[in-house]
CSV table of C-alpha atoms and ligand atoms in Angstrom, one decimal:
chain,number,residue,atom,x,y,z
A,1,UNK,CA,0.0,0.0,0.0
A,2,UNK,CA,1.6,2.9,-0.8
A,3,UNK,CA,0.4,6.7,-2.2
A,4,UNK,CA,2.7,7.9,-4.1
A,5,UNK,CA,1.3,9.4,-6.9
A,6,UNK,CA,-1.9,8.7,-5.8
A,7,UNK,CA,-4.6,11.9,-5.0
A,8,UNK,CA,-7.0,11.6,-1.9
A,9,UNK,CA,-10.3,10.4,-3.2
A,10,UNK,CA,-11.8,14.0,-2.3
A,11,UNK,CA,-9.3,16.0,-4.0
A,12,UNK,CA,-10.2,13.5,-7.1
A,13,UNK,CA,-14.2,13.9,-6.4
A,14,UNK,CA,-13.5,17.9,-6.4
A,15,UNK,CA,-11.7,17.4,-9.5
A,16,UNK,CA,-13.6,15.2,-11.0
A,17,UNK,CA,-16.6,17.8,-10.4
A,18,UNK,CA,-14.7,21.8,-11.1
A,19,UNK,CA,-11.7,21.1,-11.9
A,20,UNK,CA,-10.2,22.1,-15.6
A,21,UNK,CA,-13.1,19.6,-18.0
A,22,UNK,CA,-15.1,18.9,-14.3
A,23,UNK,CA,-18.4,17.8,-14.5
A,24,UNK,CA,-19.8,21.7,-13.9
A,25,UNK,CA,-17.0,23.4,-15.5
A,26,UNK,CA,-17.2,21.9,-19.3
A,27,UNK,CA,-18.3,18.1,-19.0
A,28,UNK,CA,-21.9,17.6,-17.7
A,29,UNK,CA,-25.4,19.1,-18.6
A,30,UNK,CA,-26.0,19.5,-15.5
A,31,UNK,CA,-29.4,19.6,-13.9
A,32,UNK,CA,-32.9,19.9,-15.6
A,33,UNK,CA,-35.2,17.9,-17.9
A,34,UNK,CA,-32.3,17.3,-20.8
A,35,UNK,CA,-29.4,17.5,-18.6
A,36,UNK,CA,-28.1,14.8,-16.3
A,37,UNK,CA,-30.3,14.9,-13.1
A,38,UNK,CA,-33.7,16.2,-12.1
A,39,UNK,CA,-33.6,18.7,-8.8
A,40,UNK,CA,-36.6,19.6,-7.3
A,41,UNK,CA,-37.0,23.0,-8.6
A,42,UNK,CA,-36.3,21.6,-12.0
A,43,UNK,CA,-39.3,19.7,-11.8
A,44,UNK,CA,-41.3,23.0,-12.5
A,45,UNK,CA,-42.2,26.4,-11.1
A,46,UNK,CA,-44.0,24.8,-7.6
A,47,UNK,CA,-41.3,23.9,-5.8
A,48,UNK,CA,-40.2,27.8,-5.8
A,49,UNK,CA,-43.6,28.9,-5.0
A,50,UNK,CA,-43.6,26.9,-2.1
A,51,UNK,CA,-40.1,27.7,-0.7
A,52,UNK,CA,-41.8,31.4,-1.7
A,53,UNK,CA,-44.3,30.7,0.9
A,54,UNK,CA,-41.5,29.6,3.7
A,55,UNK,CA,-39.2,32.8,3.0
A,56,UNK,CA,-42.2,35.0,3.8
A,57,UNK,CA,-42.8,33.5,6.8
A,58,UNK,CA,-39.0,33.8,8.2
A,59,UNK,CA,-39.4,37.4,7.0
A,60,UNK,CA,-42.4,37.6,9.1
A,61,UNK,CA,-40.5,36.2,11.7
A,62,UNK,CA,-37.6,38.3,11.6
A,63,UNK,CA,-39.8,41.4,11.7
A,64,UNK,CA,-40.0,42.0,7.8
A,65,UNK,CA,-36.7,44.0,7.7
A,66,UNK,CA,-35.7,45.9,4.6
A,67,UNK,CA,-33.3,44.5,3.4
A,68,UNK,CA,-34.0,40.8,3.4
A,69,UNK,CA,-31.3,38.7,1.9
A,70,UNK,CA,-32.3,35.0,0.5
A,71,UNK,CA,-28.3,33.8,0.0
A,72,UNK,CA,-29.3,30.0,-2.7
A,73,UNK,CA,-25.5,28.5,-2.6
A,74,UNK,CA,-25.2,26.1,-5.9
A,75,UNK,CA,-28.1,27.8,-7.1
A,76,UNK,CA,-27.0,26.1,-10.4
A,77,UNK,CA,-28.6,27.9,-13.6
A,78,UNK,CA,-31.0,29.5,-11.7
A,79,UNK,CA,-34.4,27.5,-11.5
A,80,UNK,CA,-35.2,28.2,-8.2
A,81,UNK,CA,-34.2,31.8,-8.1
A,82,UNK,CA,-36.4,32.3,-11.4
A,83,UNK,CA,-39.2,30.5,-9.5
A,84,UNK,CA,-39.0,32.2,-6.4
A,85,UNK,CA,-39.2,35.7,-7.9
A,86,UNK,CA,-42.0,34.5,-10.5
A,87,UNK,CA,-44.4,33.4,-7.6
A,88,UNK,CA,-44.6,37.1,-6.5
A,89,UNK,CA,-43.8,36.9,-2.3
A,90,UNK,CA,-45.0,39.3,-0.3
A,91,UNK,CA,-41.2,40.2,1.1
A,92,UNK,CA,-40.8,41.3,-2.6
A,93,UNK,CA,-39.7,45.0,-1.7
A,94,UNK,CA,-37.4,44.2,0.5
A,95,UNK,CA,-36.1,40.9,-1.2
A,96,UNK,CA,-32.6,41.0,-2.5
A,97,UNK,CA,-31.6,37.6,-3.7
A,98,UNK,CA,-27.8,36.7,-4.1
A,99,UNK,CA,-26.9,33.2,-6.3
A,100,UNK,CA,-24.3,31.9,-5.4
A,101,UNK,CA,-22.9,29.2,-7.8
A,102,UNK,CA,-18.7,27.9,-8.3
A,103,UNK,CA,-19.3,27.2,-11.9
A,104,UNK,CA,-18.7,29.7,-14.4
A,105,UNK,CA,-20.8,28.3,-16.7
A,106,UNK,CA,-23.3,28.5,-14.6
A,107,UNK,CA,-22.9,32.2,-13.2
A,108,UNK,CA,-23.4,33.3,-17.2
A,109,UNK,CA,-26.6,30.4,-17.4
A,110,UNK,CA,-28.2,32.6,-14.7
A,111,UNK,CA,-27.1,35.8,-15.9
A,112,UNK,CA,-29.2,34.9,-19.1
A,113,UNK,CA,-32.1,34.0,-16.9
A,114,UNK,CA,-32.4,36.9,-14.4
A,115,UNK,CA,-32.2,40.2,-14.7
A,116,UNK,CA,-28.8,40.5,-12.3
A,117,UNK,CA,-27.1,43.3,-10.9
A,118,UNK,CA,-24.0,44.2,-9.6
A,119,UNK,CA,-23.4,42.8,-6.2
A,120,UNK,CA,-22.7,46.1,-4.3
A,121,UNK,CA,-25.9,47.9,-5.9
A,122,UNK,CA,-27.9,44.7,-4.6
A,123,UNK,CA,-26.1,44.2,-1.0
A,124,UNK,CA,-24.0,47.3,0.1
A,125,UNK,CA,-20.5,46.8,-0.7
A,126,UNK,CA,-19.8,45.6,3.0
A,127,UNK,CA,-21.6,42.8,2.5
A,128,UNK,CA,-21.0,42.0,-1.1
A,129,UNK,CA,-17.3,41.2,0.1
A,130,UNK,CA,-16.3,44.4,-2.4
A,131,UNK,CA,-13.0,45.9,-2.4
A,132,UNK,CA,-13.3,48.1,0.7
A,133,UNK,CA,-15.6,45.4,2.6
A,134,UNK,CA,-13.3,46.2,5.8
A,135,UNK,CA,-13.4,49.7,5.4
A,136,UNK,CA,-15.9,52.0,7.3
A,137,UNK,CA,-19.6,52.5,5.9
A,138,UNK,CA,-19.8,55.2,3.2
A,139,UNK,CA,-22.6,56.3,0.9
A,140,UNK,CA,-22.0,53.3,-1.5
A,141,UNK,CA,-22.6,50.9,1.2
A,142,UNK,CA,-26.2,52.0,1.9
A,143,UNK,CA,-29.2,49.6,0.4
A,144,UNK,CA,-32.1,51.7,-0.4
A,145,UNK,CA,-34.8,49.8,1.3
A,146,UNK,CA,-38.6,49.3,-0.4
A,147,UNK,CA,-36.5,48.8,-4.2
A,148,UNK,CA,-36.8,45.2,-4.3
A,149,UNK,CA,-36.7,42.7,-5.9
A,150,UNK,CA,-33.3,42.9,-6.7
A,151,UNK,CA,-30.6,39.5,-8.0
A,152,UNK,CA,-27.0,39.4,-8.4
A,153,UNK,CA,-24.6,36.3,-8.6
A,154,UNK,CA,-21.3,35.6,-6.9
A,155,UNK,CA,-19.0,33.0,-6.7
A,156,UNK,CA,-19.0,32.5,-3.1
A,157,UNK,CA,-20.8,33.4,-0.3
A,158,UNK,CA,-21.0,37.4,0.7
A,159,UNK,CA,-19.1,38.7,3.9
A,160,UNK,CA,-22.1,38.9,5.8
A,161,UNK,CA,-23.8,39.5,8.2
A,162,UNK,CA,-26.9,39.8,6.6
A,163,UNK,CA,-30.7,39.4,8.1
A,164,UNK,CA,-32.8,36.7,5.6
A,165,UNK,CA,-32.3,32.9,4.7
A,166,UNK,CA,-29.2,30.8,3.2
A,167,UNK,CA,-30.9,28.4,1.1
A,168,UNK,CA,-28.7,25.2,-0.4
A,169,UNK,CA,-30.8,22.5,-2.4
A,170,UNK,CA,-28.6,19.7,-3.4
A,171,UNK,CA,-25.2,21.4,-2.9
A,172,UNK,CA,-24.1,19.3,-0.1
A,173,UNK,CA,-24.2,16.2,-1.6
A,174,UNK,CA,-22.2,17.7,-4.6
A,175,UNK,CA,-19.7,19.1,-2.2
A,176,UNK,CA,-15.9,16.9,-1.9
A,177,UNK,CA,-16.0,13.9,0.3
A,178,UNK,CA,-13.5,11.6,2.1
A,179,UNK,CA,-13.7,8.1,1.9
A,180,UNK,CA,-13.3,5.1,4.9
A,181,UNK,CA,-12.8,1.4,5.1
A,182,UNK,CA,-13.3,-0.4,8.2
A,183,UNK,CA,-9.9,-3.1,8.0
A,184,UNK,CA,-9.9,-5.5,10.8
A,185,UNK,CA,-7.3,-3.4,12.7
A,186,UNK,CA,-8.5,0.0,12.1
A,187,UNK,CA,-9.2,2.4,9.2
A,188,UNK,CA,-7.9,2.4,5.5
A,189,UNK,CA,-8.4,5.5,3.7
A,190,UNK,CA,-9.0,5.5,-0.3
A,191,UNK,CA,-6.4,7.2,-2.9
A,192,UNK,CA,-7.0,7.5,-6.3
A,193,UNK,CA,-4.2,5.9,-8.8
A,194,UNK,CA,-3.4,5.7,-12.0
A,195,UNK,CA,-5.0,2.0,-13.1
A,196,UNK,CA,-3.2,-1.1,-14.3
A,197,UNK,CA,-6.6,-2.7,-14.6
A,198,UNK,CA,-10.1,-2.0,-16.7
A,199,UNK,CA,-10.2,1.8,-16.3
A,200,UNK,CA,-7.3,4.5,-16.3
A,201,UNK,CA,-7.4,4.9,-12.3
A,202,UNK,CA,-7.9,2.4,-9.5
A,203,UNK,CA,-8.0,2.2,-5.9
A,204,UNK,CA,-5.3,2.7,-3.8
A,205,UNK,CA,-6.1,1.6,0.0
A,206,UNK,CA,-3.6,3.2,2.5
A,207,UNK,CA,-3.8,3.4,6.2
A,208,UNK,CA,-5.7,6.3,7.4
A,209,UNK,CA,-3.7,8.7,9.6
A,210,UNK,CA,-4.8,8.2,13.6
A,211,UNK,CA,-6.7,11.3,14.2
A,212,UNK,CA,-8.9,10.5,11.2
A,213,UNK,CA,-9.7,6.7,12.4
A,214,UNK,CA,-10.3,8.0,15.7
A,215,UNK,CA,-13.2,10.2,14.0
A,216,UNK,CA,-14.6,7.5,11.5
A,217,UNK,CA,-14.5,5.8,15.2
A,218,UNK,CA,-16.7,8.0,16.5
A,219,UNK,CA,-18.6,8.4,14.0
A,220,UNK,CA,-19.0,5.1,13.1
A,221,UNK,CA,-18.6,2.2,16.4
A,222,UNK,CA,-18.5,-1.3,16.0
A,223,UNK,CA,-19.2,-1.8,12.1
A,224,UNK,CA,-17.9,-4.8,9.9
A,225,UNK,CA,-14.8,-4.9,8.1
A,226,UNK,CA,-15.5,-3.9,4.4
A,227,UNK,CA,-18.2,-1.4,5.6
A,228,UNK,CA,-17.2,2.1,4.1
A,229,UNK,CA,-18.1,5.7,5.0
A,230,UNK,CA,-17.7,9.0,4.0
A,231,UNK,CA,-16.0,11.7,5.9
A,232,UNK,CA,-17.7,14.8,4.7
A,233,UNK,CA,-15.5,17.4,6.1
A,234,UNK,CA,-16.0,20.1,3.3
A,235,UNK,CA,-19.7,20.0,3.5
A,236,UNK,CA,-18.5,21.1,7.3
A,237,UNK,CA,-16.3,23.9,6.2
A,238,UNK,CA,-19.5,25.2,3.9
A,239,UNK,CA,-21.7,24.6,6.9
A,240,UNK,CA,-19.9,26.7,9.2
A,241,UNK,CA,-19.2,29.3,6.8
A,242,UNK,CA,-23.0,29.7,5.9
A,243,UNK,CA,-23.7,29.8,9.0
A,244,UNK,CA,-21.3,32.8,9.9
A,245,UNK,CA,-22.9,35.0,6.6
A,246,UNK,CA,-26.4,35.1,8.9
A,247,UNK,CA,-26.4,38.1,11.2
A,248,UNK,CA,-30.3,36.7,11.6
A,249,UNK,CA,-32.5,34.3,9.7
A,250,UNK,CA,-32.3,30.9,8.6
A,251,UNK,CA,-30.1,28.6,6.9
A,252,UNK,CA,-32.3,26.2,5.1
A,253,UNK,CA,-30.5,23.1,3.3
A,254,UNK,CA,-32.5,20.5,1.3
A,255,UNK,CA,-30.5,16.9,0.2
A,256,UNK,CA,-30.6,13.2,0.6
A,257,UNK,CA,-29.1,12.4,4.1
A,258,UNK,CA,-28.7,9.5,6.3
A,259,UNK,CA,-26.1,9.3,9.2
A,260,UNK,CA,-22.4,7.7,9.0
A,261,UNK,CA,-23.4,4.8,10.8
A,262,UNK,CA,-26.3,4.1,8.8
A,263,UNK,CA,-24.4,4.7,6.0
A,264,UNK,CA,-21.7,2.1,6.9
A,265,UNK,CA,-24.5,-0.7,6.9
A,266,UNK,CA,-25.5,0.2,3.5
A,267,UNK,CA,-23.0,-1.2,0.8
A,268,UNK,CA,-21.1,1.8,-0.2
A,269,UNK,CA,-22.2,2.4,-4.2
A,270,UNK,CA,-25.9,2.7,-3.0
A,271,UNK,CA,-24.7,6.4,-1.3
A,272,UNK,CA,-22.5,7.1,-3.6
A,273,UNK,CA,-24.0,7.6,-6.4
A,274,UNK,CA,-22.7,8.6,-10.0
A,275,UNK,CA,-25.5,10.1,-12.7
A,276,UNK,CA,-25.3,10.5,-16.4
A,277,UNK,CA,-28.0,11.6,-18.6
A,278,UNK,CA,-30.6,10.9,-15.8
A,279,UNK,CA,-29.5,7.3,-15.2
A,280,UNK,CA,-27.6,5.8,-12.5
A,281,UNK,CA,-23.9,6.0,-14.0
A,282,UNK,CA,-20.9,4.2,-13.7
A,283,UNK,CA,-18.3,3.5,-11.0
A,284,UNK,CA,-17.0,6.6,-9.6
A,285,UNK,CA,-13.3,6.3,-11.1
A,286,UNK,CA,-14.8,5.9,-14.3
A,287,UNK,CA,-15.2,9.1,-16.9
A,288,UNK,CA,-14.0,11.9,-14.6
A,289,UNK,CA,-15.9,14.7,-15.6
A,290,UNK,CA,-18.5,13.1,-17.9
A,291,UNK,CA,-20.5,11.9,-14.9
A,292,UNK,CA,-22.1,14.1,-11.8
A,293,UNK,CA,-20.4,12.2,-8.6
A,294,UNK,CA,-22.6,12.6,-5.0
A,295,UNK,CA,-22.5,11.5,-1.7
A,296,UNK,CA,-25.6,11.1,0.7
A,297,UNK,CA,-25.1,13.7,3.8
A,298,UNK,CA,-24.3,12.5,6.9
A,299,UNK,CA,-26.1,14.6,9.3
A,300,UNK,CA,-24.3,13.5,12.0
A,301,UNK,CA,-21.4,14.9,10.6
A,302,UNK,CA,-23.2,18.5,10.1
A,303,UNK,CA,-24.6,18.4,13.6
A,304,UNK,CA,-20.7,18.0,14.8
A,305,UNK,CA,-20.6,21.6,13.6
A,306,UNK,CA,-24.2,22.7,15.2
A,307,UNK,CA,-27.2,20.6,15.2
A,308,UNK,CA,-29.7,21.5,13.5
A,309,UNK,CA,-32.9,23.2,14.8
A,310,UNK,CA,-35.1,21.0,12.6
A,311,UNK,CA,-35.1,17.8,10.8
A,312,UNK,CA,-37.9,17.0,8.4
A,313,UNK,CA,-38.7,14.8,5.0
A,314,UNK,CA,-39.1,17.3,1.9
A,315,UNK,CA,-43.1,16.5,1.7
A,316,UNK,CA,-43.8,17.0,5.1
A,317,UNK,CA,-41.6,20.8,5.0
A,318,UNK,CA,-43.3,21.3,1.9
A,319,UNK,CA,-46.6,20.3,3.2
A,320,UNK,CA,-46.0,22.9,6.3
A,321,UNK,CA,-45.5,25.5,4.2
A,322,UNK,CA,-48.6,25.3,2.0
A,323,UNK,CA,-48.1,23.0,-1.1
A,324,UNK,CA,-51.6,21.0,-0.1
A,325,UNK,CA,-53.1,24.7,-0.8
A,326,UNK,CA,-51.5,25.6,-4.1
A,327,UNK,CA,-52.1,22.1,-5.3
A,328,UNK,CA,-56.1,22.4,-4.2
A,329,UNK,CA,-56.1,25.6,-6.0
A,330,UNK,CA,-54.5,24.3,-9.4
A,331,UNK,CA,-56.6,21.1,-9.4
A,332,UNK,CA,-60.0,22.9,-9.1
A,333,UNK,CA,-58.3,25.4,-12.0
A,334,UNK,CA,-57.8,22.2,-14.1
A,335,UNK,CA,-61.4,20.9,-13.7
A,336,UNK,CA,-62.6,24.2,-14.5
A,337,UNK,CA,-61.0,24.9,-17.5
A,338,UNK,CA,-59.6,21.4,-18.6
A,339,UNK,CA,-62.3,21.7,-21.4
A,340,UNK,CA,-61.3,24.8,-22.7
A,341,UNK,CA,-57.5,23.5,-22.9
A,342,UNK,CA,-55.8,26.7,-22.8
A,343,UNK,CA,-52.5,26.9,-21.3
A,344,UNK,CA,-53.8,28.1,-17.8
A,345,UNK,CA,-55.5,25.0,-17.5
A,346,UNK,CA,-52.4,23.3,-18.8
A,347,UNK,CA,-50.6,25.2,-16.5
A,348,UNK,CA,-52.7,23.7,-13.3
A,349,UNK,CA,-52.6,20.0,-14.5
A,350,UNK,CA,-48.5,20.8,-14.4
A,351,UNK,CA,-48.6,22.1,-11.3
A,352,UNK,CA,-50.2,18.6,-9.9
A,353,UNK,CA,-48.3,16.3,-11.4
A,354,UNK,CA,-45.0,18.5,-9.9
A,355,UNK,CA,-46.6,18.1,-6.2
A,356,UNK,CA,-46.7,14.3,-7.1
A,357,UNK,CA,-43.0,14.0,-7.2
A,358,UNK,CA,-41.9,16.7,-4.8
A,359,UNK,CA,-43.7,14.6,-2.3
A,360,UNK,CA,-42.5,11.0,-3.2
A,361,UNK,CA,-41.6,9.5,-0.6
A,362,UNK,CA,-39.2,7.3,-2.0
A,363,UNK,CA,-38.0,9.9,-4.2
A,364,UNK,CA,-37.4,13.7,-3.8
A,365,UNK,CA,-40.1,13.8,-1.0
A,366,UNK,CA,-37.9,11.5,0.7
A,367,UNK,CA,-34.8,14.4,0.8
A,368,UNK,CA,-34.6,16.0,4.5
A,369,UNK,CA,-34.6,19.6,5.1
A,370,UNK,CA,-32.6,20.1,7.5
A,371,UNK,CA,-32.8,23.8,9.1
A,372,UNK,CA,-30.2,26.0,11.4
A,373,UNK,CA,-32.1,29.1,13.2
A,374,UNK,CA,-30.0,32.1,13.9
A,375,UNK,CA,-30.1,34.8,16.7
A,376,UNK,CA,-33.8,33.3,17.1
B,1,SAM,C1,-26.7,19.4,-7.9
B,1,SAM,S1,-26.4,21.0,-8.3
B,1,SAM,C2,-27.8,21.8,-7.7
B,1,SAM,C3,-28.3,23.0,-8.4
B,1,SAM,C4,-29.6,23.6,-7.9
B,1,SAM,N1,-29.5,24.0,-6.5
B,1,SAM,C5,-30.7,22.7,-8.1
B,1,SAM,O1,-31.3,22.3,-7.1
B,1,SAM,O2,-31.1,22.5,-9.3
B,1,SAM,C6,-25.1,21.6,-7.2
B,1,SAM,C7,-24.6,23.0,-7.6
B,1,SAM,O3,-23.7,23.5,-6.6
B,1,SAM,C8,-22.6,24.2,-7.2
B,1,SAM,N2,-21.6,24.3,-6.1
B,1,SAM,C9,-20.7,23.3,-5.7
B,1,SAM,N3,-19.9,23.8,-4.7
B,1,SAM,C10,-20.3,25.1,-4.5
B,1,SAM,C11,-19.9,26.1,-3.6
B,1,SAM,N4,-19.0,25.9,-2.7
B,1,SAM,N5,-20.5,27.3,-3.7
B,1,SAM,C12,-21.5,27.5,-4.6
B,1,SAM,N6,-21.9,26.6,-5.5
B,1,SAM,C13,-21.3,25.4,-5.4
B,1,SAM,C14,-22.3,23.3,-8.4
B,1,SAM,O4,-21.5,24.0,-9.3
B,1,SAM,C15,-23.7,23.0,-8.9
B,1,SAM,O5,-24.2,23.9,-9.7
């Protein structure tokens, strides 16, 4: 066992994903209906109307300040953003919604979508993160309130602190992940290698250092040998950064989750998973770039950070937040107009068949939200 030459398997996921040809830098289609894999708010416009519903009620909750920031990290080409401001929410004045997305590619997809502005009109150059962030406040750094809506896009999350809601759907799964093996004496830790076998890279196992068995440990007591897990300490790092933007609010992030141990009793390829063209795709090692490559969150992992202030199934947060009502609403439109067949009615019969799979359970209804309150 050696690893010379070899990269750690999350430095080869975060390659494999944005580096130079990574999956969202030139290789994949990404997400939506003729990309690679189907997020919730690329199912259609309802899933945005409902996560509508739930930023007015934080902005409620918060007082209805002007500004109100709604941060969406990976907000990918801008589905949810698009459907957010299209469902009209009350905090519209004061809503000033910031994208934030790695990819490139991406940034300019969104930039076609949305009408974007520059970051320091939309936030105050403080909290944009703009040239003289640490400086004192001056006339540019003032956001006129009642102007909203107003979208901009950045790379990476603004300085903070801002009042509002960091949103994530789907990020952390796409975030770089460590990965475990349980040896009969301790912990092996999987390198990526240049292959002698089928594909160009292969496996290499090497003895994890001691302060990283000692978590997987933890994290994981007592499982089998063979059993693997994922050590997901950059989905940490974004955690704890998020969480630090939030002067007040709510961080609100939506993905398929389980917990390490759980994860260690499930054979390894069923959590992480590989998609290509909205199929299941190959091994991870294979096509580098040609494949999306995701891991199922451990929760436990986040809560080692802060645990989170609530735990719940996609359909049951949707279902708090009013999609029973919108749904009601569009299937009465439907019947009502279904024989006129204009695109309203169209419209509603979409909007039913959306809540069908936002809710199933053994599908995207199935995803947790898990939510962080701050300054309550
Ligand atoms: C699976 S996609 C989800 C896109 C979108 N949220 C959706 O639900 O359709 C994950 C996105 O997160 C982006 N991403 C990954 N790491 C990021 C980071 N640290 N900050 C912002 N975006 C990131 C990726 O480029 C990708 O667009």
């Amino acid at each position: 066992m050696h690893r010379q030459g070899t990269l750690r398997f999350d430095r080869f996921v975060d390659l494999a994903l944005y580096g130079p040809g990574g999956f969202f830098v030139s290789g994949g289609r990404g997400a939506g209906r003729r990309g690679d894999f189907l997020t919730s708010p690329e199912v259609g416009p309802l899933f945005g109307s409902v996560v509508a519903r739930a930023l007015d009620t934080e902005w409620a909750r918060l007082g209805r300040p002007d500004p109100f920031v709604v941060v969406e990290a990976g907000a990918g080409r801008g589905a949810l953003a698009r459907a957010v401001l299209g469902a009209g929410p009350g905090c519209a004045s004061a809503l000033r919604y910031v994208c934030v997305e790695r990819s490139a590619r991406l940034r300019r997809k969104i930039e076609e979508l949305l009408p974007v502005e520059p970051p320091a009109t939309v936030l105050g150059l403080a909290a944009a993160g703009g040239a003289d962030g640490a400086g004192g406040i001056d006339d540019d750094d003032v956001v006129v309130a009642g102007t909203g809506p107003s979208v901009t896009v950045l790379e990476d999350l603004p300085a903070g602190p801002v009042t509002g809601v960091v949103l994530a759907n789907e990020l952390l799964d796409n975030l770089a992940f460590r990965l475990l093996e349980r040896a009969d004496g301790g912990w092996l830790e999987v390198f990526v290698g240049v292959g002698a076998g089928e594909g160009p890279f292969t496996e290499v196992l090497v003895e994890a250092p001691a302060a990283t068995a000692e978590v997987a440990d933890r994290l994981a007591p007592r499982v089998a040998a063979g059993a693997r897990v994922p050590l997901q300490e950059a989905a940490g790092e974004w955690l704890a950064g998020a969480l630090s933007v939030l002067g007040a609010g709510r961080l609100v992030a939506i993905d398929y989750a389980d917990t390490t141990a759980s994860l260690a009793s499930r054979p390894w390829r069923d959590w992480v998973r590989t998609y290509r063209g909205h199929r299941r795709g190959t091994s991870p090692l294979d096509h580098p770039g040609d494949q999306d490559l995701t891991c199922e969150v451990a929760v436990d992992q986040l809560a080692r950070i802060r645990p989170p202030d609530a735990d719940r199934s996609q359909a049951e947060w949707l279902g708090v937040h009013g999609m029973g009502q919108l749904v009601a609403v569009a299937r009465s439109t439907w019947h009502e107009r279904a024989p006129l067949g204009d695109l309203v009615a169209l419209a509603a019969r979409s909007r039913v068949g959306e809540a069908t799979a936002l809710g199933d359970p053994e599908g995207l209804g199935g995803f947790r939200v898990l939510e962080w309150v701050v300054n309550q």
